[in-house]
mmCIF file of C-alpha atoms in Angstrom:
data_model
loop_
_atom_site.group_PDB
_atom_site.id
_atom_site.type_symbol
_atom_site.label_atom_id
_atom_site.label_comp_id
_atom_site.label_asym_id
_atom_site.label_seq_id
_atom_site.Cartn_x
_atom_site.Cartn_y
_atom_site.Cartn_z
ATOM 1 C CA MET A 1 236.128 131.289 54.640
ATOM 2 C CA ARG A 2 233.799 133.484 56.664
ATOM 3 C CA ARG A 3 231.169 132.536 54.833
ATOM 4 C CA THR A 4 231.710 128.801 55.584
ATOM 5 C CA PHE A 5 231.591 129.715 59.208
ATOM 6 C CA LEU A 6 228.389 131.261 59.214
ATOM 7 C CA ASN A 7 226.712 128.182 57.979
ATOM 8 C CA GLN A 8 227.937 126.350 60.738
ATOM 9 C CA PRO A 9 225.474 124.925 63.424
ATOM 10 C CA ILE A 10 224.518 126.604 66.880
ATOM 11 C CA GLY A 11 225.664 123.863 69.279
ATOM 12 C CA VAL A 12 223.002 123.199 72.451
ATOM 13 C CA ILE A 13 224.333 120.543 75.004
ATOM 14 C CA ASP A 14 221.872 119.413 78.030
ATOM 15 C CA SER A 15 222.304 116.720 80.407
ATOM 16 C CA GLY A 16 219.880 114.843 78.952
ATOM 17 C CA VAL A 17 216.541 115.264 76.634
ATOM 18 C CA GLY A 18 215.619 118.851 78.690
ATOM 19 C CA GLY A 19 217.396 121.126 76.347
ATOM 20 C CA LEU A 20 215.418 119.710 73.536
ATOM 21 C CA THR A 21 212.683 122.439 74.750
ATOM 22 C CA VAL A 22 215.007 125.270 73.968
ATOM 23 C CA ALA A 23 216.404 123.478 70.807
ATOM 24 C CA ARG A 24 212.842 123.624 69.380
ATOM 25 C CA GLU A 25 212.331 127.396 70.788
ATOM 26 C CA ILE A 26 215.490 128.390 68.651
ATOM 27 C CA MET A 27 213.893 126.263 65.894
ATOM 28 C CA ARG A 28 211.176 128.416 66.170
ATOM 29 C CA GLN A 29 212.104 131.935 66.467
ATOM 30 C CA LEU A 30 215.454 131.186 64.112
ATOM 31 C CA PRO A 31 214.042 128.661 61.174
ATOM 32 C CA LYS A 32 217.144 129.500 59.130
ATOM 33 C CA GLU A 33 219.770 128.265 61.660
ATOM 34 C CA LYS A 34 221.232 124.604 61.840
ATOM 35 C CA ILE A 35 221.088 123.094 65.537
ATOM 36 C CA VAL A 36 223.450 120.155 66.776
ATOM 37 C CA TYR A 37 221.830 118.815 69.856
ATOM 38 C CA LEU A 38 223.920 116.559 72.652
ATOM 39 C CA GLY A 39 222.756 115.363 75.752
ATOM 40 C CA ASP A 40 224.959 113.144 78.121
ATOM 41 C CA ASN A 41 221.866 111.102 78.971
ATOM 42 C CA GLN A 42 223.800 108.156 80.175
ATOM 43 C CA ARG A 43 225.354 110.568 83.113
ATOM 44 C CA CYS A 44 221.948 112.475 84.125
ATOM 45 C CA PRO A 45 220.997 113.455 86.358
ATOM 46 C CA TYR A 46 223.728 116.640 86.555
ATOM 47 C CA GLY A 47 222.026 117.993 89.497
ATOM 48 C CA PRO A 48 223.251 115.893 92.663
ATOM 49 C CA ARG A 49 226.941 115.458 91.292
ATOM 50 C CA PRO A 50 229.550 117.414 92.324
ATOM 51 C CA VAL A 51 230.529 120.996 91.173
ATOM 52 C CA GLU A 52 234.120 119.978 89.285
ATOM 53 C CA GLU A 53 232.375 116.828 87.793
ATOM 54 C CA VAL A 54 229.406 118.509 86.490
ATOM 55 C CA ARG A 55 232.100 121.244 84.756
ATOM 56 C CA SER A 56 233.966 117.986 83.569
ATOM 57 C CA TYR A 57 230.849 116.530 81.456
ATOM 58 C CA THR A 58 230.277 119.984 80.707
ATOM 59 C CA TRP A 59 233.783 120.402 78.531
ATOM 60 C CA GLN A 60 233.228 117.069 77.440
ATOM 61 C CA MET A 61 230.525 117.551 75.518
ATOM 62 C CA ILE A 62 231.728 121.332 73.996
ATOM 63 C CA ARG A 63 235.276 119.647 72.929
ATOM 64 C CA TYR A 64 233.074 116.527 70.721
ATOM 65 C CA LEU A 65 230.831 119.322 69.629
ATOM 66 C CA LEU A 66 233.463 121.795 68.615
ATOM 67 C CA LYS A 67 236.096 118.750 67.249
ATOM 68 C CA HIS A 68 233.421 117.395 65.434
ATOM 69 C CA HIS A 69 230.845 119.996 64.139
ATOM 70 C CA SER A 70 232.921 123.183 64.277
ATOM 71 C CA ILE A 71 230.060 125.142 65.873
ATOM 72 C CA LYS A 72 229.795 129.048 65.985
ATOM 73 C CA MET A 73 227.710 129.177 68.960
ATOM 74 C CA LEU A 74 227.143 127.372 71.802
ATOM 75 C CA VAL A 75 224.425 127.490 73.993
ATOM 76 C CA ILE A 76 223.990 125.452 77.587
ATOM 77 C CA ALA A 77 220.784 123.960 77.838
ATOM 78 C CA CYS A 78 221.387 122.802 81.555
ATOM 79 C CA ASN A 79 220.604 125.145 84.366
ATOM 80 C CA THR A 80 223.163 122.844 86.769
ATOM 81 C CA ALA A 81 225.922 122.731 83.544
ATOM 82 C CA THR A 82 225.354 127.068 83.429
ATOM 83 C CA ALA A 83 225.468 127.420 86.792
ATOM 84 C CA ALA A 84 228.873 125.375 87.263
ATOM 85 C CA ALA A 85 230.402 126.478 84.222
ATOM 86 C CA TYR A 86 229.289 128.984 82.671
ATOM 87 C CA GLU A 87 231.668 131.836 83.438
ATOM 88 C CA GLN A 88 234.686 129.784 83.006
ATOM 89 C CA ILE A 89 233.320 128.337 79.581
ATOM 90 C CA LYS A 90 232.343 132.245 78.344
ATOM 91 C CA LYS A 91 236.546 133.335 79.033
ATOM 92 C CA GLU A 92 238.151 130.113 77.438
ATOM 93 C CA LEU A 93 235.652 129.528 73.885
ATOM 94 C CA ASN A 94 236.412 131.646 71.492
ATOM 95 C CA ILE A 95 232.744 132.160 70.186
ATOM 96 C CA PRO A 96 229.684 132.803 71.705
ATOM 97 C CA VAL A 97 228.463 131.037 74.643
ATOM 98 C CA ILE A 98 224.777 131.564 75.931
ATOM 99 C CA GLY A 99 223.375 130.327 79.415
ATOM 100 C CA VAL A 100 219.783 129.536 80.251
ATOM 101 C CA ILE A 101 219.805 130.953 84.178
ATOM 102 C CA ARG A 102 220.072 135.076 83.287
ATOM 103 C CA PRO A 103 217.092 135.023 80.183
ATOM 104 C CA GLY A 104 214.858 132.650 82.922
ATOM 105 C CA ALA A 105 215.486 135.532 85.744
ATOM 106 C CA ARG A 106 214.797 138.181 83.085
ATOM 107 C CA SER A 107 211.349 136.772 81.761
ATOM 108 C CA ALA A 108 210.143 136.080 85.285
ATOM 109 C CA LEU A 109 210.723 139.716 85.955
ATOM 110 C CA LYS A 110 208.806 140.854 83.221
ATOM 111 C CA VAL A 111 205.902 139.024 84.099
ATOM 112 C CA SER A 112 205.904 139.499 88.142
ATOM 113 C CA ARG A 113 203.706 141.834 89.508
ATOM 114 C CA SER A 114 204.347 141.167 93.403
ATOM 115 C CA TYR A 115 208.298 140.676 92.950
ATOM 116 C CA HIS A 116 207.446 137.180 95.097
ATOM 117 C CA ILE A 117 209.470 134.933 93.091
ATOM 118 C CA GLY A 118 209.816 130.899 93.137
ATOM 119 C CA VAL A 119 212.574 128.713 91.626
ATOM 120 C CA ILE A 120 212.488 124.973 90.918
ATOM 121 C CA GLY A 121 215.613 123.311 89.906
ATOM 122 C CA THR A 122 217.920 120.275 91.178
ATOM 123 C CA PHE A 123 220.230 120.533 94.312
ATOM 124 C CA GLY A 124 223.296 121.786 91.827
ATOM 125 C CA THR A 125 221.301 125.066 90.420
ATOM 126 C CA ILE A 126 219.602 125.624 93.805
ATOM 127 C CA LYS A 127 222.313 125.257 96.505
ATOM 128 C CA SER A 128 224.734 127.679 93.493
ATOM 129 C CA ASN A 129 222.405 130.392 94.577
ATOM 130 C CA ALA A 130 222.459 131.627 90.620
ATOM 131 C CA TYR A 131 218.766 132.241 90.198
ATOM 132 C CA GLN A 132 219.210 133.729 92.828
ATOM 133 C CA GLN A 133 222.119 136.436 92.379
ATOM 134 C CA ALA A 134 220.796 136.874 88.453
ATOM 135 C CA LEU A 135 217.352 138.386 89.851
ATOM 136 C CA LEU A 136 219.401 140.316 92.832
ATOM 137 C CA ASP A 137 221.796 141.844 90.250
ATOM 138 C CA ILE A 138 218.234 143.225 88.215
ATOM 139 C CA ASN A 139 216.449 144.053 91.399
ATOM 140 C CA ASN A 140 217.539 143.701 95.109
ATOM 141 C CA GLU A 141 213.710 144.282 96.340
ATOM 142 C CA ILE A 142 212.882 140.532 95.257
ATOM 143 C CA VAL A 143 211.625 137.578 97.226
ATOM 144 C CA ILE A 144 213.091 134.044 96.153
ATOM 145 C CA ASN A 145 211.789 131.203 97.548
ATOM 146 C CA SER A 146 213.591 128.406 96.689
ATOM 147 C CA LEU A 147 212.790 124.561 95.880
ATOM 148 C CA ALA A 148 215.399 121.550 95.144
ATOM 149 C CA CYS A 149 213.331 119.052 93.040
ATOM 150 C CA PRO A 150 215.237 116.051 92.295
ATOM 151 C CA GLU A 151 212.678 113.416 91.513
ATOM 152 C CA PHE A 152 211.512 115.426 88.011
ATOM 153 C CA VAL A 153 214.132 114.807 85.958
ATOM 154 C CA PRO A 154 213.892 110.852 86.289
ATOM 155 C CA LEU A 155 210.520 111.405 85.398
ATOM 156 C CA VAL A 156 211.143 112.841 81.937
ATOM 157 C CA GLU A 157 214.127 110.878 81.595
ATOM 158 C CA ALA A 158 212.390 107.832 82.090
ATOM 159 C CA ASN A 159 209.807 109.099 79.603
ATOM 160 C CA ASN A 160 206.908 109.012 82.538
ATOM 161 C CA PHE A 161 205.358 112.706 82.696
ATOM 162 C CA SER A 162 201.880 112.159 82.613
ATOM 163 C CA SER A 163 200.761 109.378 84.373
ATOM 164 C CA PRO A 164 198.701 109.805 87.928
ATOM 165 C CA GLU A 165 201.843 108.920 89.929
ATOM 166 C CA ALA A 166 204.053 111.974 88.043
ATOM 167 C CA TYR A 167 201.245 114.033 88.714
ATOM 168 C CA GLN A 168 201.105 112.608 92.437
ATOM 169 C CA THR A 169 205.066 113.085 92.720
ATOM 170 C CA VAL A 170 205.023 117.030 91.155
ATOM 171 C CA ALA A 171 202.173 117.823 93.998
ATOM 172 C CA GLU A 172 203.730 116.510 96.905
ATOM 173 C CA ARG A 173 207.296 118.280 96.097
ATOM 174 C CA LEU A 174 205.569 121.767 95.106
ATOM 175 C CA ASN A 175 203.430 121.647 97.960
ATOM 176 C CA ILE A 176 205.577 123.311 100.216
ATOM 177 C CA LEU A 177 205.727 126.382 97.703
ATOM 178 C CA LYS A 178 202.231 127.290 98.447
ATOM 179 C CA SER A 179 202.990 128.710 101.469
ATOM 180 C CA ASP A 180 204.214 131.933 99.696
ATOM 181 C CA ALA A 181 200.813 133.394 99.440
ATOM 182 C CA GLN A 182 202.252 136.339 97.564
ATOM 183 C CA MET A 183 204.324 134.513 94.790
ATOM 184 C CA ASP A 184 203.010 134.844 91.307
ATOM 185 C CA THR A 185 205.747 133.750 89.452
ATOM 186 C CA LEU A 186 207.771 130.261 89.262
ATOM 187 C CA ILE A 187 210.567 129.472 87.144
ATOM 188 C CA LEU A 188 211.019 126.636 85.630
ATOM 189 C CA GLY A 189 215.183 126.157 86.772
ATOM 190 C CA CYS A 190 215.503 123.247 84.562
ATOM 191 C CA THR A 191 214.941 122.002 81.274
ATOM 192 C CA HIS A 192 213.313 119.385 81.833
ATOM 193 C CA TYR A 193 210.865 120.992 83.845
ATOM 194 C CA PRO A 194 208.708 122.139 80.941
ATOM 195 C CA ILE A 195 208.035 119.276 80.206
ATOM 196 C CA LEU A 196 206.298 118.666 83.267
ATOM 197 C CA ARG A 197 204.735 121.827 82.488
ATOM 198 C CA PRO A 198 200.757 120.469 83.028
ATOM 199 C CA LEU A 199 201.384 118.831 85.846
ATOM 200 C CA ILE A 200 203.341 121.647 87.690
ATOM 201 C CA GLN A 201 200.604 123.980 86.534
ATOM 202 C CA LYS A 202 198.054 121.733 88.001
ATOM 203 C CA ALA A 203 199.464 121.608 90.937
ATOM 204 C CA MET A 204 200.045 124.904 91.652
ATOM 205 C CA GLY A 205 197.363 126.712 90.310
ATOM 206 C CA SER A 206 196.559 128.803 86.857
ATOM 207 C CA ALA A 207 197.031 131.735 88.744
ATOM 208 C CA ILE A 208 200.936 131.096 88.928
ATOM 209 C CA LYS A 209 202.834 131.918 86.289
ATOM 210 C CA LEU A 210 205.541 129.379 85.007
ATOM 211 C CA ILE A 211 208.517 130.832 83.812
ATOM 212 C CA ASP A 212 210.194 128.616 80.848
ATOM 213 C CA SER A 213 213.604 130.208 80.038
ATOM 214 C CA GLY A 214 213.523 128.584 76.562
ATOM 215 C CA GLU A 215 211.989 131.653 74.631
ATOM 216 C CA GLU A 216 213.615 134.347 76.758
ATOM 217 C CA THR A 217 217.024 132.082 75.586
ATOM 218 C CA ALA A 218 216.440 131.698 72.110
ATOM 219 C CA LEU A 219 215.685 135.447 71.868
ATOM 220 C CA GLU A 220 219.099 136.445 73.092
ATOM 221 C CA VAL A 221 220.576 133.566 70.722
ATOM 222 C CA SER A 222 219.070 135.795 67.963
ATOM 223 C CA THR A 223 220.110 139.247 69.559
ATOM 224 C CA VAL A 224 223.587 137.765 69.428
ATOM 225 C CA LEU A 225 223.473 136.592 65.887
ATOM 226 C CA TYR A 226 222.535 139.292 64.792
ATOM 227 C CA HIS A 227 224.630 141.504 66.471
ATOM 228 C CA LYS A 228 228.131 139.657 65.811
ATOM 229 C CA ASN A 229 226.768 139.152 61.946
ATOM 230 C CA LEU A 230 226.570 135.472 62.514
ATOM 231 C CA THR A 231 223.685 134.992 60.562
ATOM 232 C CA ARG A 232 223.317 131.420 58.658
ATOM 233 C CA LYS A 233 223.593 132.494 55.076
ATOM 234 C CA ASP A 234 222.652 129.205 53.220
ATOM 235 C CA ARG A 235 219.666 129.278 51.978
ATOM 236 C CA SER A 236 219.124 125.878 51.842
ATOM 237 C CA GLN A 237 216.743 124.033 54.795
ATOM 238 C CA PRO A 238 218.833 123.310 57.314
ATOM 239 C CA VAL A 239 219.105 120.131 58.393
ATOM 240 C CA HIS A 240 219.598 119.709 62.589
ATOM 241 C CA GLN A 241 221.578 116.684 64.166
ATOM 242 C CA PHE A 242 220.510 115.165 67.390
ATOM 243 C CA TYR A 243 223.344 113.207 69.655
ATOM 244 C CA THR A 244 223.103 111.008 72.644
ATOM 245 C CA THR A 245 225.400 109.223 75.292
ATOM 246 C CA GLY A 246 222.618 106.737 76.281
ATOM 247 C CA SER A 247 219.699 105.322 74.541
ATOM 248 C CA ALA A 248 218.827 106.654 71.116
ATOM 249 C CA GLN A 249 215.396 105.454 70.789
ATOM 250 C CA MET A 250 214.245 107.335 74.371
ATOM 251 C CA MET A 251 215.457 110.738 72.779
ATOM 252 C CA GLU A 252 213.971 110.098 69.417
ATOM 253 C CA ALA A 253 210.765 109.077 71.876
ATOM 254 C CA ILE A 254 210.470 112.106 73.757
ATOM 255 C CA GLY A 255 212.090 113.992 70.745
ATOM 256 C CA GLY A 256 209.052 113.251 68.957
ATOM 257 C CA GLN A 257 206.733 113.978 71.401
ATOM 258 C CA LEU A 258 208.857 118.074 72.101
ATOM 259 C CA LEU A 259 209.963 118.707 67.801
ATOM 260 C CA GLY A 260 206.557 117.733 66.174
ATOM 261 C CA TYR A 261 208.808 114.778 64.087
ATOM 262 C CA LYS A 262 211.004 112.284 65.243
ATOM 263 C CA PRO A 263 214.167 112.925 65.436
ATOM 264 C CA GLU A 264 216.950 110.752 64.122
ATOM 265 C CA VAL A 265 219.233 110.136 66.567
ATOM 266 C CA ARG A 266 222.748 108.819 66.912
ATOM 267 C CA THR A 267 224.620 107.582 70.223
ATOM 268 C CA VAL A 268 228.192 108.921 70.780
ATOM 269 C CA ARG A 269 230.890 108.170 73.428
ATOM 270 C CA ILE A 270 232.439 111.614 74.559
ATOM 271 C CA ASP A 271 234.128 110.842 77.865
ATOM 272 C CA MET A 272 237.384 110.179 75.367
ATOM 273 C CA GLU A 273 236.962 114.195 74.242
#
């Protein structure tokens, strides 16, 4: 029975396709582990939504994965959902739960030299002050400059992240951050944003270090799995599964660019879970 549980997948949830950047890193660092991914693309973005609504939608995703896939670990690969519901979810579930905010904060503090750190995210994430709190919990000398970028997620979800118009949108929004001449590090506080990384880097300049929480989150997943002796024992090649509440074709197209292969995606309904 224990061995069967160990071979169960890691559940990764996000408001849309952004969490694929986290799933990709978990696949890279833990190639034996099986992943089941669920994106709530139909109701994306979560950023402008009330906190209680975000919590409700997040729980619907969790209940779907627990009911249909018996996941052994949950990764909340959505900054807005992590900010709104992580503590509650961690208390109520009897499996390990990993969020993306604290790993992202730790990663930024590893590389910053000036301790002037920028954070960009959705309205919900920025309003929650979750990154600010995570950074200050580690070092209370940090200077933090935060900016909500609500235009960015729709660019990614529309598969429009390389056009001149997309760059203009990104550059215009980020221009305000350049007033902090000492800032040397920028946290991409939404898992959709790494998909826009080339545009963000171009807009901010090569001197600014961009922090994608995916690598650090995957490292935490690995640490917890080994610490709790939950690593997969099945020696067969894992078959990952991908689900969306929206367009399977759109997730397949974007997933193909991010993962290096075109995933097979199924559309599911979760609002009855």
